[in-house]
């Protein structure tokens, strides 16, 4: 009997002993729900950001401040209702501590109210419309804003022989931000915007709009298209002979995205853009980043990738600062004011706006060792989102 009771007792103890580490390890996990367009027309954004987030974790280990970081990747297919539903499921079912990703502006906007309600930090790694961070006090951005990236080229152009420009932008948040910021800084520098053209985001056919640009004969056309769309734009630009028309192509670096730039051919050479990142940046952190990213993924990292890489860096730094406290408000506070050395140069999360302060580079497309790159030739340092400077 004694033996039997002991056996039962010890069996119970075993069950208990076996379940304790399970409970303990469940508490030691910090979950990051990464929602991205992994399929559809903006799949390259998802592919770049996922690869970069995983690279950061591979390089820095998946344990920080005693917590195991678990990344849960979801594909929203670039449908805002889906982003919102996935965010809801991640919060309620998976009990994620942080939401991240958000490949395009409408996807970030749809999710903002959930971040506020659940008090879950929402790290925007891609979307760039300035007003996104104002939609929830829980949003922190590691990508860029369009006014921030546009400012560089809009100030460069009037000092470099461009007096009359046409703007041609995708007709949604970031395009409208780019259009308005370009007009502001270009006009302040003495330039004149002679026409503002907006092109549908879905299945864009640039041909009729490019014909208008051609007829207007401006010194330059300023372009914003979202990441991935630059190839079709550039093809139609050269098909209509605009590359040889004397009308200079300028824009934010979204149009000469590193992900697709090398396949654009000779028409892209000489295009001047401004952007928060170029794979051709000559600094030790970027050289190491480009090498590791290319080795792991067999593709060149673009500006979207650094949003993902630095987004993970920010999450790790916040966890270190809270010493592993994973509550939403604690993590959010710990994210504010963080500074580090990114492949894009020095960055800081502005504690007042939750936007990333970073360099903006002016670059020209050139052939380097037989491949096309956005080669930086000038920079503006430590640029805050100009839309939030009163
Ligand atoms: C956004 C999307 C892009 O692909 C890009 O290059 C810039 C901005 C956006 O939706 O905010």
XYZ file of C-alpha atoms and ligand atoms in Angstrom:
401
model
C 0.000 0.000 0.000
C 2.712 2.409 1.072
C 4.603 1.673 -2.033
C 1.504 2.211 -4.102
C 0.678 5.503 -2.385
C 4.241 6.668 -2.794
C 4.071 5.740 -6.416
C 0.841 7.666 -6.902
C 2.280 10.588 -4.975
C 5.451 10.638 -6.958
C 3.491 10.246 -10.169
C 1.527 13.334 -9.134
C 4.737 15.107 -8.334
C 6.061 14.171 -11.732
C 2.981 15.589 -13.420
C 3.351 18.762 -11.356
C 7.075 18.952 -12.015
C 6.417 18.447 -15.700
C 3.795 21.146 -15.859
C 5.722 23.817 -13.909
C 8.449 24.320 -16.464
C 5.692 24.612 -19.080
C 4.001 27.409 -17.173
C 7.326 29.044 -16.446
C 8.422 28.911 -20.078
C 5.055 30.263 -21.245
C 5.707 33.331 -19.091
C 9.182 33.738 -20.520
C 8.033 34.261 -24.086
C 7.511 37.649 -25.701
C 5.369 37.421 -28.805
C 5.676 39.700 -31.806
C 2.838 39.506 -34.346
C 4.313 40.514 -37.713
C 1.553 41.324 -40.224
C 2.739 41.863 -43.793
C 1.593 41.581 -47.409
C 3.322 38.280 -48.271
C 1.289 37.685 -51.443
C -0.252 40.040 -53.996
C 1.178 43.125 -55.695
C 3.131 44.299 -52.639
C 4.591 40.918 -51.667
C 8.129 42.267 -52.113
C 7.547 44.556 -49.105
C 6.567 41.561 -46.959
C 9.417 39.429 -48.256
C 12.018 42.122 -47.519
C 10.737 42.919 -44.021
C 10.300 39.310 -42.931
C 13.801 38.455 -44.161
C 15.290 41.434 -42.306
C 13.449 40.727 -39.038
C 14.634 37.109 -39.152
C 18.182 38.201 -39.948
C 18.187 40.488 -36.901
C 17.046 37.610 -34.694
C 19.576 35.199 -36.198
C 22.362 37.706 -35.525
C 21.283 38.723 -32.002
C 19.841 35.486 -30.674
C 16.187 34.897 -29.854
C 16.492 35.589 -26.125
C 16.557 39.097 -24.717
C 16.309 40.161 -21.045
C 15.478 36.533 -20.177
C 12.570 36.372 -22.608
C 12.390 34.208 -25.695
C 11.264 36.276 -28.669
C 8.667 34.499 -30.774
C 7.817 35.939 -34.187
C 4.365 35.094 -35.575
C 4.169 36.052 -39.261
C 0.751 36.622 -40.908
C -0.075 37.473 -44.522
C -2.726 40.191 -44.899
C -2.513 40.075 -48.743
C -2.703 43.907 -48.727
C -6.370 43.906 -47.640
C -7.034 46.326 -44.763
C -9.954 44.317 -43.291
C -7.701 41.295 -43.193
C -4.914 43.228 -41.437
C -7.393 44.320 -38.794
C -8.829 40.812 -38.327
C -5.368 39.275 -38.061
C -4.346 41.910 -35.515
C -7.473 41.148 -33.471
C -6.726 37.413 -33.520
C -3.093 37.980 -32.599
C -4.113 40.141 -29.638
C -6.971 37.954 -28.356
C -5.879 34.401 -29.214
C -2.097 34.538 -29.420
C -1.803 37.258 -26.757
C 0.986 39.012 -28.629
C 2.910 41.670 -26.719
C 3.770 43.710 -29.815
C 2.231 44.170 -33.267
C 4.577 44.949 -36.150
C 4.828 45.179 -39.942
C 2.149 47.192 -41.831
C 3.250 47.253 -45.455
C 0.993 50.048 -46.685
C -0.795 53.041 -45.210
C -4.403 51.714 -45.327
C -3.265 48.547 -43.498
C -1.692 50.565 -40.677
C -4.691 52.885 -40.402
C -7.128 49.965 -40.080
C -5.175 48.543 -37.134
C -4.427 51.728 -35.167
C -7.631 51.677 -33.013
C -6.906 48.087 -31.910
C -3.427 49.038 -30.684
C -4.967 51.815 -28.580
C -7.734 49.608 -27.147
C -5.430 46.693 -26.311
C -2.512 48.937 -25.207
C -0.214 46.965 -27.487
C 2.734 48.787 -29.106
C 2.389 48.816 -32.898
C 5.717 49.100 -34.706
C 5.125 50.434 -38.236
C 7.998 49.065 -40.318
C 6.898 50.214 -43.797
C 3.901 52.523 -44.265
C 4.946 56.163 -44.677
C 1.990 58.577 -44.587
C 2.897 61.200 -41.988
C -0.383 61.165 -40.046
C -0.252 57.422 -39.219
C 1.532 57.941 -35.879
C -1.170 60.405 -34.841
C -3.852 57.698 -35.068
C -2.711 55.927 -31.895
C -0.362 56.820 -29.028
C 0.810 53.174 -29.229
C 2.267 53.534 -32.751
C 6.041 53.816 -33.162
C 7.513 54.009 -36.660
C 10.852 52.627 -37.879
C 10.386 53.288 -41.609
C 10.136 56.929 -42.721
C 7.558 59.528 -43.618
C 7.051 60.746 -47.163
C 7.577 64.420 -46.225
C 10.890 63.354 -44.637
C 12.148 61.548 -47.734
C 10.744 64.123 -50.188
C 12.411 67.096 -48.507
C 15.864 66.084 -49.799
C 15.041 66.073 -53.516
C 12.648 69.034 -53.264
C 15.455 71.185 -51.843
C 18.091 69.797 -54.211
C 16.124 70.355 -57.435
C 15.804 74.177 -57.527
C 19.519 74.536 -56.790
C 20.374 72.266 -59.704
C 18.760 73.846 -62.706
C 15.203 72.544 -62.198
C 12.739 75.428 -62.185
C 9.521 73.903 -63.569
C 8.327 70.497 -62.405
C 5.310 68.233 -62.805
C 4.489 65.903 -59.915
C 3.161 62.411 -60.666
C 2.177 60.327 -57.631
C 0.146 57.258 -56.695
C -3.249 58.455 -55.530
C -3.251 57.521 -51.834
C -1.813 58.752 -48.531
C 1.934 58.556 -49.186
C 1.581 59.917 -52.733
C -0.424 62.896 -51.558
C 2.105 63.552 -48.770
C 4.927 63.408 -51.333
C 3.092 65.719 -53.727
C 2.398 68.326 -51.043
C 5.863 68.184 -49.462
C 7.503 68.471 -52.872
C 5.451 71.529 -53.746
C 6.229 73.192 -50.402
C 10.028 72.823 -50.441
C 10.439 73.160 -54.216
C 8.435 76.400 -54.261
C 10.325 77.745 -51.221
C 13.526 77.158 -53.225
C 12.206 79.170 -56.168
C 10.739 76.339 -58.281
C 7.249 76.105 -59.755
C 4.988 73.038 -59.906
C 3.133 73.405 -63.224
C 0.837 70.404 -62.813
C -0.009 67.798 -60.151
C -0.948 64.401 -61.579
C -2.315 61.483 -59.534
C -2.350 57.906 -60.827
C -4.592 55.102 -59.489
C -2.813 52.748 -57.076
C -4.371 49.582 -58.521
C -3.054 48.254 -61.856
C -1.505 51.565 -62.827
C -1.157 52.434 -66.508
C 1.197 55.394 -66.609
C 1.068 55.901 -70.395
C -1.663 58.581 -70.618
C -0.166 60.466 -67.658
C 3.317 60.315 -69.143
C 1.919 61.733 -72.370
C 0.680 64.741 -70.380
C 4.116 65.147 -68.808
C 5.687 64.978 -72.258
C 3.350 67.692 -73.616
C 4.008 70.001 -70.639
C 7.799 69.844 -71.204
C 8.819 70.613 -67.594
C 12.482 70.561 -66.515
C 11.680 67.528 -64.368
C 8.956 65.124 -63.322
C 8.883 64.278 -59.610
C 7.550 60.758 -59.013
C 6.273 58.747 -56.080
C 5.125 55.168 -56.616
C 5.042 52.524 -53.861
C 7.795 49.936 -53.520
C 7.645 47.398 -56.356
C 5.809 49.616 -58.854
C 8.954 51.377 -60.115
C 9.652 48.711 -62.764
C 6.440 49.268 -64.722
C 6.800 53.014 -64.347
C 10.353 52.984 -65.686
C 9.395 50.680 -68.574
C 6.610 53.007 -69.711
C 8.818 56.072 -69.139
C 11.438 54.760 -71.560
C 8.892 53.256 -74.022
C 7.539 56.777 -74.538
C 11.061 58.109 -75.015
C 10.890 60.319 -71.934
C 14.334 59.133 -70.841
C 15.723 60.881 -73.940
C 13.373 63.896 -73.895
C 15.439 66.156 -71.657
C 12.762 65.918 -68.934
C 14.671 64.829 -65.851
C 13.254 62.062 -63.695
C 13.477 62.799 -59.968
C 11.588 61.381 -56.991
C 11.753 59.688 -53.645
C 13.823 56.514 -53.704
C 10.671 54.371 -53.813
C 10.753 54.513 -57.639
C 14.332 53.199 -57.847
C 13.803 50.606 -55.102
C 16.941 48.485 -54.583
C 14.807 45.340 -54.827
C 14.109 45.936 -58.543
C 16.564 48.649 -59.615
C 19.100 46.378 -61.247
C 16.507 45.017 -63.687
C 15.414 48.472 -64.875
C 18.192 48.860 -67.414
C 19.849 51.923 -68.881
C 16.720 54.137 -68.626
C 17.219 54.307 -64.848
C 20.761 55.678 -65.081
C 21.041 59.263 -63.916
C 17.750 59.256 -61.991
C 18.160 61.436 -58.872
C 16.150 60.571 -55.768
C 16.240 61.174 -52.025
C 15.671 58.420 -49.490
C 16.414 57.254 -45.961
C 18.379 54.218 -47.232
C 20.407 52.914 -50.143
C 22.109 49.527 -50.375
C 25.120 51.485 -51.667
C 25.616 53.416 -48.393
C 29.286 53.344 -47.537
C 29.395 52.666 -43.812
C 30.609 49.569 -41.923
C 27.160 48.660 -40.510
C 25.614 48.759 -43.978
C 28.404 46.820 -45.639
C 27.945 44.030 -43.059
C 24.145 44.232 -43.418
C 24.101 44.019 -47.221
C 26.530 41.110 -47.152
C 24.612 39.113 -44.510
C 21.181 39.870 -46.006
C 22.260 38.958 -49.545
C 23.927 35.762 -48.321
C 20.857 34.652 -46.347
C 18.212 35.597 -48.937
C 19.912 35.773 -52.315
C 18.522 39.275 -52.889
C 19.576 42.865 -52.266
C 18.058 44.569 -49.198
C 15.943 47.662 -49.922
C 14.594 50.537 -47.799
C 11.681 48.363 -46.611
C 14.100 45.809 -45.186
C 15.770 48.329 -42.854
C 12.347 49.228 -41.462
C 12.021 45.565 -40.426
C 15.610 45.208 -39.214
C 15.481 48.359 -37.103
C 11.969 47.506 -35.927
C 13.369 44.330 -34.367
C 16.351 46.305 -33.010
C 13.907 48.679 -31.328
C 11.909 45.791 -29.807
C 15.105 44.211 -28.436
C 16.320 47.538 -27.020
C 12.961 48.192 -25.370
C 12.974 44.728 -23.751
C 16.481 45.335 -22.437
C 15.382 48.659 -20.989
C 12.283 47.233 -19.250
C 14.432 44.307 -18.053
C 11.946 41.930 -19.597
C 8.707 43.664 -18.520
C 6.474 42.870 -21.490
C 3.485 45.040 -20.603
C 2.441 47.256 -23.512
C 2.750 50.661 -21.814
C 6.192 49.768 -20.361
C 7.509 48.644 -23.762
C 6.074 51.711 -25.473
C 7.768 54.073 -23.001
C 11.042 52.174 -23.381
C 10.916 52.616 -27.161
C 10.729 56.404 -26.944
C 14.090 58.126 -27.272
C 16.079 55.011 -28.237
C 19.117 55.717 -30.426
C 21.336 53.301 -32.314
C 23.575 52.840 -35.308
C 21.538 51.387 -38.166
C 22.747 50.301 -41.609
C 21.088 53.562 -42.739
C 23.252 55.625 -40.321
C 22.454 56.951 -36.832
C 18.763 56.820 -35.867
C 16.687 58.009 -32.898
C 13.032 57.458 -32.027
C 11.718 60.962 -31.404
C 10.125 60.656 -27.929
C 7.533 63.340 -28.753
C 6.289 62.081 -32.133
C 7.349 58.372 -32.072
C 8.826 58.941 -35.538
C 12.336 57.914 -36.569
C 14.913 60.709 -36.892
C 17.375 59.761 -39.622
C 19.624 60.951 -42.455
C 18.092 61.553 -45.861
C 20.453 60.765 -48.748
C 20.477 62.309 -52.214
C 21.454 59.614 -54.675
C 22.034 59.063 -58.392
C 21.498 55.771 -60.210
C 24.892 54.612 -61.470
C 26.459 51.378 -62.545
C 28.826 50.000 -59.912
C 30.699 46.777 -60.707
C 28.208 45.987 -63.463
C 25.044 46.545 -61.352
C 22.755 49.561 -60.887
C 22.748 51.296 -57.492
C 21.406 54.484 -55.918
C 24.809 56.029 -55.230
C 24.650 58.703 -52.497
C 26.361 62.026 -53.254
C 24.870 64.237 -50.534
C 22.903 63.930 -47.298
C 20.838 65.917 -44.830
C 21.553 64.700 -41.313
C 19.142 63.849 -38.507
C 15.911 64.767 -40.298
C 12.748 64.772 -38.180
C 9.368 64.236 -39.810
C 8.862 67.761 -41.145
C 5.089 67.345 -41.057
C 5.273 67.436 -37.229
C 7.541 70.436 -36.815
C 5.368 73.308 -35.685
C 3.847 53.235 -48.620
C 3.991 52.085 -49.350
C 5.135 51.884 -50.096
O 5.333 50.755 -50.796
C 6.141 52.860 -50.139
O 7.225 52.644 -50.900
C 5.980 54.009 -49.420
C 4.819 54.199 -48.648
C 2.611 53.434 -47.841
O 1.586 52.786 -48.116
O 2.612 54.248 -46.913
